[in-house]
mmCIF file of C-alpha atoms and ligand atoms in Angstrom:
data_model
loop_
_atom_site.group_PDB
_atom_site.id
_atom_site.type_symbol
_atom_site.label_atom_id
_atom_site.label_comp_id
_atom_site.label_asym_id
_atom_site.label_seq_id
_atom_site.Cartn_x
_atom_site.Cartn_y
_atom_site.Cartn_z
ATOM 1 C CA UNK V 1 -0.005 -0.128 0.091
ATOM 2 C CA UNK V 2 1.182 3.253 -1.039
ATOM 3 C CA UNK V 3 1.238 6.556 1.154
ATOM 4 C CA UNK V 4 -1.759 8.756 0.755
ATOM 5 C CA UNK V 5 -1.780 10.741 -2.256
ATOM 6 C CA UNK V 6 0.625 8.435 -3.908
ATOM 7 C CA UNK V 7 -1.829 6.887 -6.351
ATOM 8 C CA UNK V 8 -2.372 10.216 -8.192
ATOM 9 C CA UNK V 9 1.533 10.263 -9.083
ATOM 10 C CA UNK V 10 1.808 7.130 -10.407
ATOM 11 C CA UNK V 11 -1.540 7.175 -12.476
ATOM 12 C CA UNK V 12 -2.844 4.123 -10.601
ATOM 13 C CA UNK V 13 -5.341 3.159 -7.733
ATOM 14 C CA UNK V 14 -4.596 1.479 -4.937
ATOM 15 C CA UNK V 15 -1.075 1.251 -5.579
ATOM 16 C CA UNK V 16 -1.648 -1.391 -8.582
ATOM 17 C CA UNK V 17 0.760 -0.421 -11.554
ATOM 18 C CA UNK V 18 -0.819 -0.131 -14.809
ATOM 19 C CA UNK V 19 1.316 -0.946 -17.699
ATOM 20 C CA UNK V 20 0.217 -0.001 -21.489
ATOM 21 C CA UNK V 21 2.168 -2.207 -23.872
ATOM 22 C CA UNK V 22 2.092 -1.129 -27.653
ATOM 23 C CA UNK V 23 3.541 -4.719 -29.429
ATOM 24 C CA UNK V 24 4.624 -4.618 -32.889
ATOM 25 C CA UNK V 25 2.260 -7.325 -34.393
ATOM 26 C CA UNK V 26 2.697 -11.243 -34.450
ATOM 27 C CA UNK V 27 4.689 -11.283 -37.445
ATOM 28 C CA UNK V 28 7.062 -14.284 -36.034
ATOM 29 C CA UNK V 29 7.649 -17.337 -33.677
ATOM 30 C CA UNK V 30 10.198 -14.716 -31.819
ATOM 31 C CA UNK V 31 7.175 -12.253 -31.329
ATOM 32 C CA UNK V 32 4.559 -14.602 -29.963
ATOM 33 C CA UNK V 33 7.413 -16.049 -27.526
ATOM 34 C CA UNK V 34 8.120 -12.655 -26.564
ATOM 35 C CA UNK V 35 4.194 -11.447 -26.067
ATOM 36 C CA UNK V 36 3.778 -14.598 -23.931
ATOM 37 C CA UNK V 37 6.624 -13.874 -21.915
ATOM 38 C CA UNK V 38 5.156 -10.044 -21.279
ATOM 39 C CA UNK V 39 1.975 -11.223 -20.646
ATOM 40 C CA UNK V 40 2.966 -14.207 -18.201
ATOM 41 C CA UNK V 41 5.400 -11.900 -16.212
ATOM 42 C CA UNK V 42 3.241 -9.099 -16.030
ATOM 43 C CA UNK V 43 0.713 -11.628 -13.964
ATOM 44 C CA UNK V 44 3.399 -12.603 -11.776
ATOM 45 C CA UNK V 45 4.543 -9.463 -11.323
ATOM 46 C CA UNK V 46 0.879 -8.195 -10.229
ATOM 47 C CA UNK V 47 1.091 -5.728 -13.042
ATOM 48 C CA UNK V 48 -2.366 -4.469 -14.731
ATOM 49 C CA UNK V 49 -1.379 -5.161 -18.228
ATOM 50 C CA UNK V 50 -2.751 -3.290 -21.162
ATOM 51 C CA UNK V 51 -1.905 -5.132 -24.478
ATOM 52 C CA UNK V 52 -2.330 -3.970 -28.017
ATOM 53 C CA UNK V 53 -1.277 -5.335 -31.377
ATOM 54 C CA UNK V 54 -0.324 -2.744 -34.119
ATOM 55 C CA UNK V 55 -0.124 -5.525 -36.865
ATOM 56 C CA UNK V 56 3.461 -3.992 -38.065
ATOM 57 C CA UNK V 57 2.037 -0.658 -38.625
ATOM 58 C CA UNK V 58 3.580 2.795 -36.941
ATOM 59 C CA UNK V 59 0.061 4.914 -37.165
ATOM 60 C CA UNK V 60 -1.730 1.834 -35.050
ATOM 61 C CA UNK V 61 1.423 2.039 -32.213
ATOM 62 C CA UNK V 62 1.116 5.528 -31.697
ATOM 63 C CA UNK V 63 -2.870 5.194 -31.743
ATOM 64 C CA UNK V 64 -2.221 2.644 -29.046
ATOM 65 C CA UNK V 65 0.402 4.859 -26.931
ATOM 66 C CA UNK V 66 -2.331 8.081 -27.077
ATOM 67 C CA UNK V 67 -5.002 6.011 -26.050
ATOM 68 C CA UNK V 68 -2.602 4.500 -22.856
ATOM 69 C CA UNK V 69 -1.560 8.327 -22.360
ATOM 70 C CA UNK V 70 -5.828 8.963 -22.115
ATOM 71 C CA UNK V 71 -6.051 6.062 -19.688
ATOM 72 C CA UNK V 72 -3.258 7.788 -17.248
ATOM 73 C CA UNK V 73 -1.359 4.266 -17.195
ATOM 74 C CA UNK V 74 1.450 4.003 -14.666
ATOM 75 C CA UNK V 75 4.297 3.435 -17.071
ATOM 76 C CA UNK V 76 4.131 2.895 -21.170
ATOM 77 C CA UNK V 77 6.075 0.154 -22.829
ATOM 78 C CA UNK V 78 6.643 -0.441 -26.398
ATOM 79 C CA UNK V 79 8.563 -2.157 -29.261
ATOM 80 C CA UNK V 80 8.948 0.319 -31.586
ATOM 81 C CA UNK V 81 8.238 -1.374 -35.296
ATOM 82 C CA UNK V 82 10.370 1.181 -37.115
ATOM 83 C CA UNK V 83 13.226 3.571 -35.703
ATOM 84 C CA UNK V 84 12.134 6.778 -36.430
ATOM 85 C CA UNK V 85 8.770 9.419 -35.973
ATOM 86 C CA UNK V 86 8.189 8.754 -32.306
ATOM 87 C CA UNK V 87 9.348 12.164 -31.082
ATOM 88 C CA UNK V 88 6.026 13.980 -31.052
ATOM 89 C CA UNK V 89 3.910 11.069 -29.021
ATOM 90 C CA UNK V 90 6.705 10.529 -26.659
ATOM 91 C CA UNK V 91 6.633 14.183 -25.869
ATOM 92 C CA UNK V 92 3.013 13.683 -25.381
ATOM 93 C CA UNK V 93 3.866 10.686 -22.624
ATOM 94 C CA UNK V 94 6.591 13.150 -21.378
ATOM 95 C CA UNK V 95 3.999 15.825 -20.736
ATOM 96 C CA UNK V 96 1.554 13.580 -19.079
ATOM 97 C CA UNK V 97 4.111 12.433 -16.604
ATOM 98 C CA UNK V 98 3.998 8.861 -17.794
ATOM 99 C CA UNK V 99 7.278 7.368 -17.956
ATOM 100 C CA UNK V 100 8.350 5.412 -21.280
ATOM 101 C CA UNK V 101 10.348 1.779 -21.566
ATOM 102 C CA UNK V 102 11.907 0.773 -24.712
ATOM 103 C CA UNK V 103 12.078 -3.201 -25.291
ATOM 104 C CA UNK V 104 13.536 -5.045 -27.406
ATOM 105 C CA UNK V 105 13.576 -2.486 -30.507
ATOM 106 C CA UNK V 106 14.895 1.287 -29.967
ATOM 107 C CA UNK V 107 14.207 4.472 -31.530
ATOM 108 C CA UNK V 108 16.256 7.020 -33.347
ATOM 109 C CA UNK V 109 15.724 10.109 -31.387
ATOM 110 C CA UNK V 110 18.298 12.672 -30.343
ATOM 111 C CA UNK V 111 15.938 13.397 -27.454
ATOM 112 C CA UNK V 112 17.111 10.503 -24.876
ATOM 113 C CA UNK V 113 14.863 12.067 -22.261
ATOM 114 C CA UNK V 114 11.776 10.637 -24.141
ATOM 115 C CA UNK V 115 12.416 7.404 -22.653
ATOM 116 C CA UNK V 116 13.929 5.983 -19.182
ATOM 117 C CA UNK V 117 15.664 2.632 -20.324
ATOM 118 C CA UNK V 118 15.712 0.313 -23.186
ATOM 119 C CA UNK V 119 15.878 -3.318 -22.515
ATOM 120 C CA UNK V 120 17.148 -5.589 -25.736
ATOM 121 C CA UNK V 121 19.635 -7.175 -28.018
ATOM 122 C CA UNK V 122 22.509 -5.849 -29.391
ATOM 123 C CA UNK V 123 21.181 -6.131 -32.934
ATOM 124 C CA UNK V 124 24.393 -5.292 -34.626
ATOM 125 C CA UNK V 125 26.393 -7.470 -32.732
ATOM 126 C CA UNK V 126 24.080 -10.343 -34.196
ATOM 127 C CA UNK V 127 24.528 -9.132 -37.643
ATOM 128 C CA UNK V 128 28.404 -9.437 -36.804
ATOM 129 C CA UNK V 129 28.518 -12.961 -35.290
ATOM 130 C CA UNK V 130 26.489 -13.983 -38.483
ATOM 131 C CA UNK V 131 29.114 -12.416 -40.772
ATOM 132 C CA UNK V 132 31.897 -13.981 -38.522
ATOM 133 C CA UNK V 133 30.603 -17.612 -39.057
ATOM 134 C CA UNK V 134 29.957 -17.059 -42.899
ATOM 135 C CA UNK V 135 33.818 -15.520 -42.997
ATOM 136 C CA UNK V 136 35.169 -18.681 -40.715
ATOM 137 C CA UNK V 137 33.204 -21.228 -43.549
ATOM 138 C CA UNK V 138 33.051 -19.662 -47.057
ATOM 139 C CA UNK V 139 35.594 -20.946 -49.476
ATOM 140 C CA UNK V 140 35.951 -19.299 -52.591
ATOM 141 C CA UNK V 141 33.545 -17.017 -54.369
ATOM 142 C CA UNK V 142 30.357 -16.873 -52.210
ATOM 143 C CA UNK V 143 27.110 -15.108 -53.546
ATOM 144 C CA UNK V 144 24.944 -14.445 -50.326
ATOM 145 C CA UNK V 145 21.163 -13.100 -50.920
ATOM 146 C CA UNK V 146 19.699 -11.181 -47.669
ATOM 147 C CA UNK V 147 16.280 -11.369 -46.422
ATOM 148 C CA UNK V 148 15.751 -8.298 -44.518
ATOM 149 C CA UNK V 149 13.466 -7.611 -41.530
ATOM 150 C CA UNK V 150 11.012 -4.750 -41.863
ATOM 151 C CA UNK V 151 12.215 -1.747 -43.488
ATOM 152 C CA UNK V 152 13.233 1.029 -41.201
ATOM 153 C CA UNK V 153 13.384 -1.308 -38.098
ATOM 154 C CA UNK V 154 16.166 -1.463 -35.910
ATOM 155 C CA UNK V 155 17.014 -5.311 -36.219
ATOM 156 C CA UNK V 156 16.565 -5.051 -39.918
ATOM 157 C CA UNK V 157 19.103 -2.205 -40.057
ATOM 158 C CA UNK V 158 21.317 -3.081 -37.272
ATOM 159 C CA UNK V 159 21.667 -6.959 -38.483
ATOM 160 C CA UNK V 160 22.589 -5.682 -41.900
ATOM 161 C CA UNK V 161 25.116 -3.253 -40.590
ATOM 162 C CA UNK V 162 26.764 -5.646 -38.534
ATOM 163 C CA UNK V 163 27.206 -8.505 -41.150
ATOM 164 C CA UNK V 164 28.555 -6.473 -43.729
ATOM 165 C CA UNK V 165 30.885 -4.945 -41.397
ATOM 166 C CA UNK V 166 32.495 -8.639 -41.230
ATOM 167 C CA UNK V 167 32.153 -9.453 -44.727
ATOM 168 C CA UNK V 168 34.226 -6.597 -45.950
ATOM 169 C CA UNK V 169 37.073 -8.547 -44.959
ATOM 170 C CA UNK V 170 36.607 -11.110 -47.541
ATOM 171 C CA UNK V 171 35.847 -9.492 -51.015
ATOM 172 C CA UNK V 172 35.158 -13.142 -52.144
ATOM 173 C CA UNK V 173 31.901 -12.606 -50.472
ATOM 174 C CA UNK V 174 29.457 -10.435 -52.054
ATOM 175 C CA UNK V 175 25.676 -9.977 -51.124
ATOM 176 C CA UNK V 176 24.264 -10.480 -54.580
ATOM 177 C CA UNK V 177 20.638 -9.235 -53.415
ATOM 178 C CA UNK V 178 18.992 -7.931 -50.579
ATOM 179 C CA UNK V 179 15.660 -7.345 -49.999
ATOM 180 C CA UNK V 180 12.713 -7.098 -47.098
ATOM 181 C CA UNK V 181 10.365 -9.939 -46.314
ATOM 182 C CA UNK V 182 8.905 -8.098 -43.491
ATOM 183 C CA UNK V 183 10.164 -10.716 -40.590
ATOM 184 C CA UNK V 184 7.310 -13.265 -41.811
ATOM 185 C CA UNK V 185 7.640 -16.639 -43.276
ATOM 186 C CA UNK V 186 5.420 -15.876 -46.319
ATOM 187 C CA UNK V 187 7.801 -12.629 -47.213
ATOM 188 C CA UNK V 188 10.658 -14.725 -46.741
ATOM 189 C CA UNK V 189 9.196 -17.500 -49.130
ATOM 190 C CA UNK V 190 8.014 -14.830 -51.952
ATOM 191 C CA UNK V 191 11.543 -12.983 -51.973
ATOM 192 C CA UNK V 192 13.445 -16.138 -51.766
ATOM 193 C CA UNK V 193 11.344 -17.277 -55.038
ATOM 194 C CA UNK V 194 11.894 -14.191 -56.893
ATOM 195 C CA UNK V 195 15.758 -14.226 -56.182
ATOM 196 C CA UNK V 196 15.621 -17.956 -57.222
ATOM 197 C CA UNK V 197 14.397 -16.795 -60.918
ATOM 198 C CA UNK V 198 16.549 -13.561 -60.682
ATOM 199 C CA UNK V 199 19.990 -14.912 -59.552
ATOM 200 C CA UNK V 200 22.094 -17.537 -61.507
ATOM 201 C CA UNK V 201 24.203 -18.673 -58.616
ATOM 202 C CA UNK V 202 23.165 -18.303 -55.010
ATOM 203 C CA UNK V 203 25.452 -19.803 -52.093
ATOM 204 C CA UNK V 204 24.068 -18.388 -49.103
ATOM 205 C CA UNK V 205 20.705 -16.603 -47.810
ATOM 206 C CA UNK V 206 21.238 -14.557 -44.683
ATOM 207 C CA UNK V 207 17.761 -14.082 -43.321
ATOM 208 C CA UNK V 208 17.264 -11.527 -40.810
ATOM 209 C CA UNK V 209 15.146 -13.755 -38.953
ATOM 210 C CA UNK V 210 14.119 -17.539 -38.444
ATOM 211 C CA UNK V 211 10.823 -17.217 -40.037
ATOM 212 C CA UNK V 212 12.051 -15.610 -43.078
ATOM 213 C CA UNK V 213 14.638 -18.481 -43.572
ATOM 214 C CA UNK V 214 11.821 -21.147 -42.834
ATOM 215 C CA UNK V 215 10.196 -19.635 -45.876
ATOM 216 C CA UNK V 216 13.326 -19.335 -47.747
ATOM 217 C CA UNK V 217 13.536 -22.992 -47.137
ATOM 218 C CA UNK V 218 10.178 -23.734 -48.805
ATOM 219 C CA UNK V 219 11.129 -21.873 -51.752
ATOM 220 C CA UNK V 220 14.505 -23.634 -52.105
ATOM 221 C CA UNK V 221 12.735 -27.257 -51.973
ATOM 222 C CA UNK V 222 10.083 -26.150 -54.742
ATOM 223 C CA UNK V 223 12.965 -24.660 -56.964
ATOM 224 C CA UNK V 224 14.084 -28.605 -56.681
ATOM 225 C CA UNK V 225 17.378 -27.622 -54.462
ATOM 226 C CA UNK V 226 18.517 -28.873 -50.946
ATOM 227 C CA UNK V 227 18.617 -26.447 -48.211
ATOM 228 C CA UNK V 228 21.469 -26.303 -45.757
ATOM 229 C CA UNK V 229 23.538 -28.234 -48.395
ATOM 230 C CA UNK V 230 23.318 -26.400 -52.132
ATOM 231 C CA UNK V 231 22.515 -23.360 -50.506
ATOM 232 C CA UNK V 232 23.288 -22.398 -47.252
ATOM 233 C CA UNK V 233 21.298 -20.709 -44.538
ATOM 234 C CA UNK V 234 22.306 -18.162 -42.014
ATOM 235 C CA UNK V 235 19.570 -17.032 -39.689
ATOM 236 C CA UNK V 236 18.678 -14.989 -36.360
ATOM 237 C CA UNK V 237 16.459 -15.569 -33.311
ATOM 238 C CA UNK V 238 16.824 -19.265 -32.292
ATOM 239 C CA UNK V 239 12.945 -20.013 -31.828
ATOM 240 C CA UNK V 240 11.871 -23.804 -31.794
ATOM 241 C CA UNK V 241 10.855 -24.102 -35.273
ATOM 242 C CA UNK V 242 14.260 -22.645 -36.737
ATOM 243 C CA UNK V 243 16.243 -24.796 -33.991
ATOM 244 C CA UNK V 244 14.227 -27.772 -35.401
ATOM 245 C CA UNK V 245 15.575 -26.956 -39.092
ATOM 246 C CA UNK V 246 19.053 -26.146 -38.019
ATOM 247 C CA UNK V 247 19.211 -29.454 -36.131
ATOM 248 C CA UNK V 248 17.618 -31.286 -39.388
ATOM 249 C CA UNK V 249 20.582 -29.733 -41.220
ATOM 250 C CA UNK V 250 18.407 -27.515 -43.621
ATOM 251 C CA UNK V 251 19.657 -24.493 -41.696
ATOM 252 C CA UNK V 252 23.488 -23.697 -40.969
ATOM 253 C CA UNK V 253 23.729 -21.518 -38.149
ATOM 254 C CA UNK V 254 21.615 -19.472 -36.160
ATOM 255 C CA UNK V 255 22.325 -16.530 -34.122
ATOM 256 C CA UNK V 256 20.195 -16.083 -30.782
ATOM 257 C CA UNK V 257 17.930 -13.509 -30.391
ATOM 258 C CA UNK V 258 16.668 -13.847 -26.592
ATOM 259 C CA UNK V 259 12.644 -12.992 -26.761
ATOM 260 C CA UNK V 260 12.099 -13.613 -22.906
ATOM 261 C CA UNK V 261 12.163 -10.075 -21.951
ATOM 262 C CA UNK V 262 9.003 -9.944 -19.613
ATOM 263 C CA UNK V 263 10.734 -10.612 -16.146
ATOM 264 C CA UNK V 264 13.286 -7.752 -16.736
ATOM 265 C CA UNK V 265 10.884 -5.541 -18.003
ATOM 266 C CA UNK V 266 8.642 -5.693 -15.448
ATOM 267 C CA UNK V 267 11.369 -5.360 -12.777
ATOM 268 C CA UNK V 268 12.295 -2.096 -14.828
ATOM 269 C CA UNK V 269 8.853 -0.846 -14.681
ATOM 270 C CA UNK V 270 8.257 -1.013 -10.857
ATOM 271 C CA UNK V 271 11.499 0.821 -10.275
ATOM 272 C CA UNK V 272 10.820 3.410 -13.005
ATOM 273 C CA UNK V 273 7.211 4.121 -11.531
ATOM 274 C CA UNK V 274 8.938 4.036 -7.931
ATOM 275 C CA UNK V 275 11.275 6.875 -9.140
ATOM 276 C CA UNK V 276 14.388 4.784 -8.822
ATOM 277 C CA UNK V 277 17.118 4.995 -10.983
ATOM 278 C CA UNK V 278 17.778 2.379 -13.654
ATOM 279 C CA UNK V 279 20.393 2.193 -16.250
ATOM 280 C CA UNK V 280 19.811 3.731 -19.693
ATOM 281 C CA UNK V 281 20.657 0.534 -21.491
ATOM 282 C CA UNK V 282 19.831 -2.935 -20.427
ATOM 283 C CA UNK V 283 21.464 -5.492 -23.037
ATOM 284 C CA UNK V 284 20.141 -9.069 -23.333
ATOM 285 C CA UNK V 285 22.549 -11.821 -23.444
ATOM 286 C CA UNK V 286 22.572 -14.288 -26.082
ATOM 287 C CA UNK V 287 24.791 -16.882 -28.422
ATOM 288 C CA UNK V 288 24.678 -18.776 -31.332
ATOM 289 C CA UNK V 289 23.876 -22.219 -32.539
ATOM 290 C CA UNK V 290 25.617 -24.913 -34.938
ATOM 291 C CA UNK V 291 23.683 -27.864 -36.109
ATOM 292 C CA UNK V 292 25.231 -29.777 -33.389
ATOM 293 C CA UNK V 293 24.411 -27.714 -30.846
ATOM 294 C CA UNK V 294 21.374 -27.597 -31.835
ATOM 295 C CA UNK V 295 20.495 -30.966 -31.439
ATOM 296 C CA UNK V 296 21.744 -30.928 -27.843
ATOM 297 C CA UNK V 297 19.498 -28.245 -26.574
ATOM 298 C CA UNK V 298 16.337 -28.861 -28.901
ATOM 299 C CA UNK V 299 14.638 -30.907 -26.267
ATOM 300 C CA UNK V 300 14.798 -28.556 -23.370
ATOM 301 C CA UNK V 301 13.996 -25.272 -25.691
ATOM 302 C CA UNK V 302 10.926 -23.358 -24.171
ATOM 303 C CA UNK V 303 9.740 -21.746 -27.072
HETATM 304 O O1 AHR O 1 12.716 -7.357 -32.958
HETATM 305 C C1 AHR O 1 13.414 -8.295 -32.945
HETATM 306 C C2 AHR O 1 12.917 -9.223 -34.147
HETATM 307 O O2 AHR O 1 11.560 -9.117 -34.431
HETATM 308 C C3 AHR O 1 12.770 -10.578 -34.258
HETATM 309 O O3 AHR O 1 14.323 -11.167 -34.666
HETATM 310 C C4 AHR O 1 11.999 -11.071 -35.097
HETATM 311 O O4 AHR O 1 11.862 -12.191 -35.499
HETATM 312 C C5 AHR O 1 11.081 -10.413 -35.046
HETATM 313 O O5 AHR O 1 9.852 -10.109 -36.013
#
């Protein structure tokens, strides 16, 4: 129980924290696991969660954030679908004295006073890990096709950047085509079908997430080629379906991106609402998986 008068300050009644969470969508297995983690951990933490799904559209996320401001929630958390275009709505939250936490994806803004903290992965580092693996495993001229995530999204921009940084040391490795598959399985499949028609020689697919990689596998098989052998595949995430394909030999390497952010998010929310200091950046710890490692960890994989 809070002291008298505390309720108005936290935008809550009876000391219960209300969180408005504006999720990106339900575009991937990763996102499904992330949503579940947030919903489960809010319950465990006794936080009243108002949840919205923006179907990968920035305008929907902005609408959701405005409605949370109107409802005077204690804290707003969101995973921005794209990096830019948030200053106006976040300024509205700031003026309403509602703290904002960024989770999973960050924004590109000069005004860091618009949010309290950012909890999530280092996407550039993920791209570097993918690039490192290819540099270590490629032999001779290697043509790569890249399936990018959602245009303008932090993980798409950063995973491209980190990967390019690493392969720059090997002139034999060339990205011959790069296009967005919007982080979805159907997007990955469609773009890969087009690549298979337009590119005379594809050695490697670098997909910014498992789902697009899984879509590419379908396209490769339909074209009569063997995924993982004729065309090597590198993805990011390490969700169960991706790990299964890795263990089966259809994917060659996966860089982990951890979606289980719920627990840390609720801890940060409690601190922020209480007016305590929090670090401005909390980085998720994650690894990588080879085919052999996938076989070992798959039975215990939670998501
Ligand atoms: O922002 C994280 C990314 O979003 C995941 O890697 C991808 O699967 C999801 O759609």
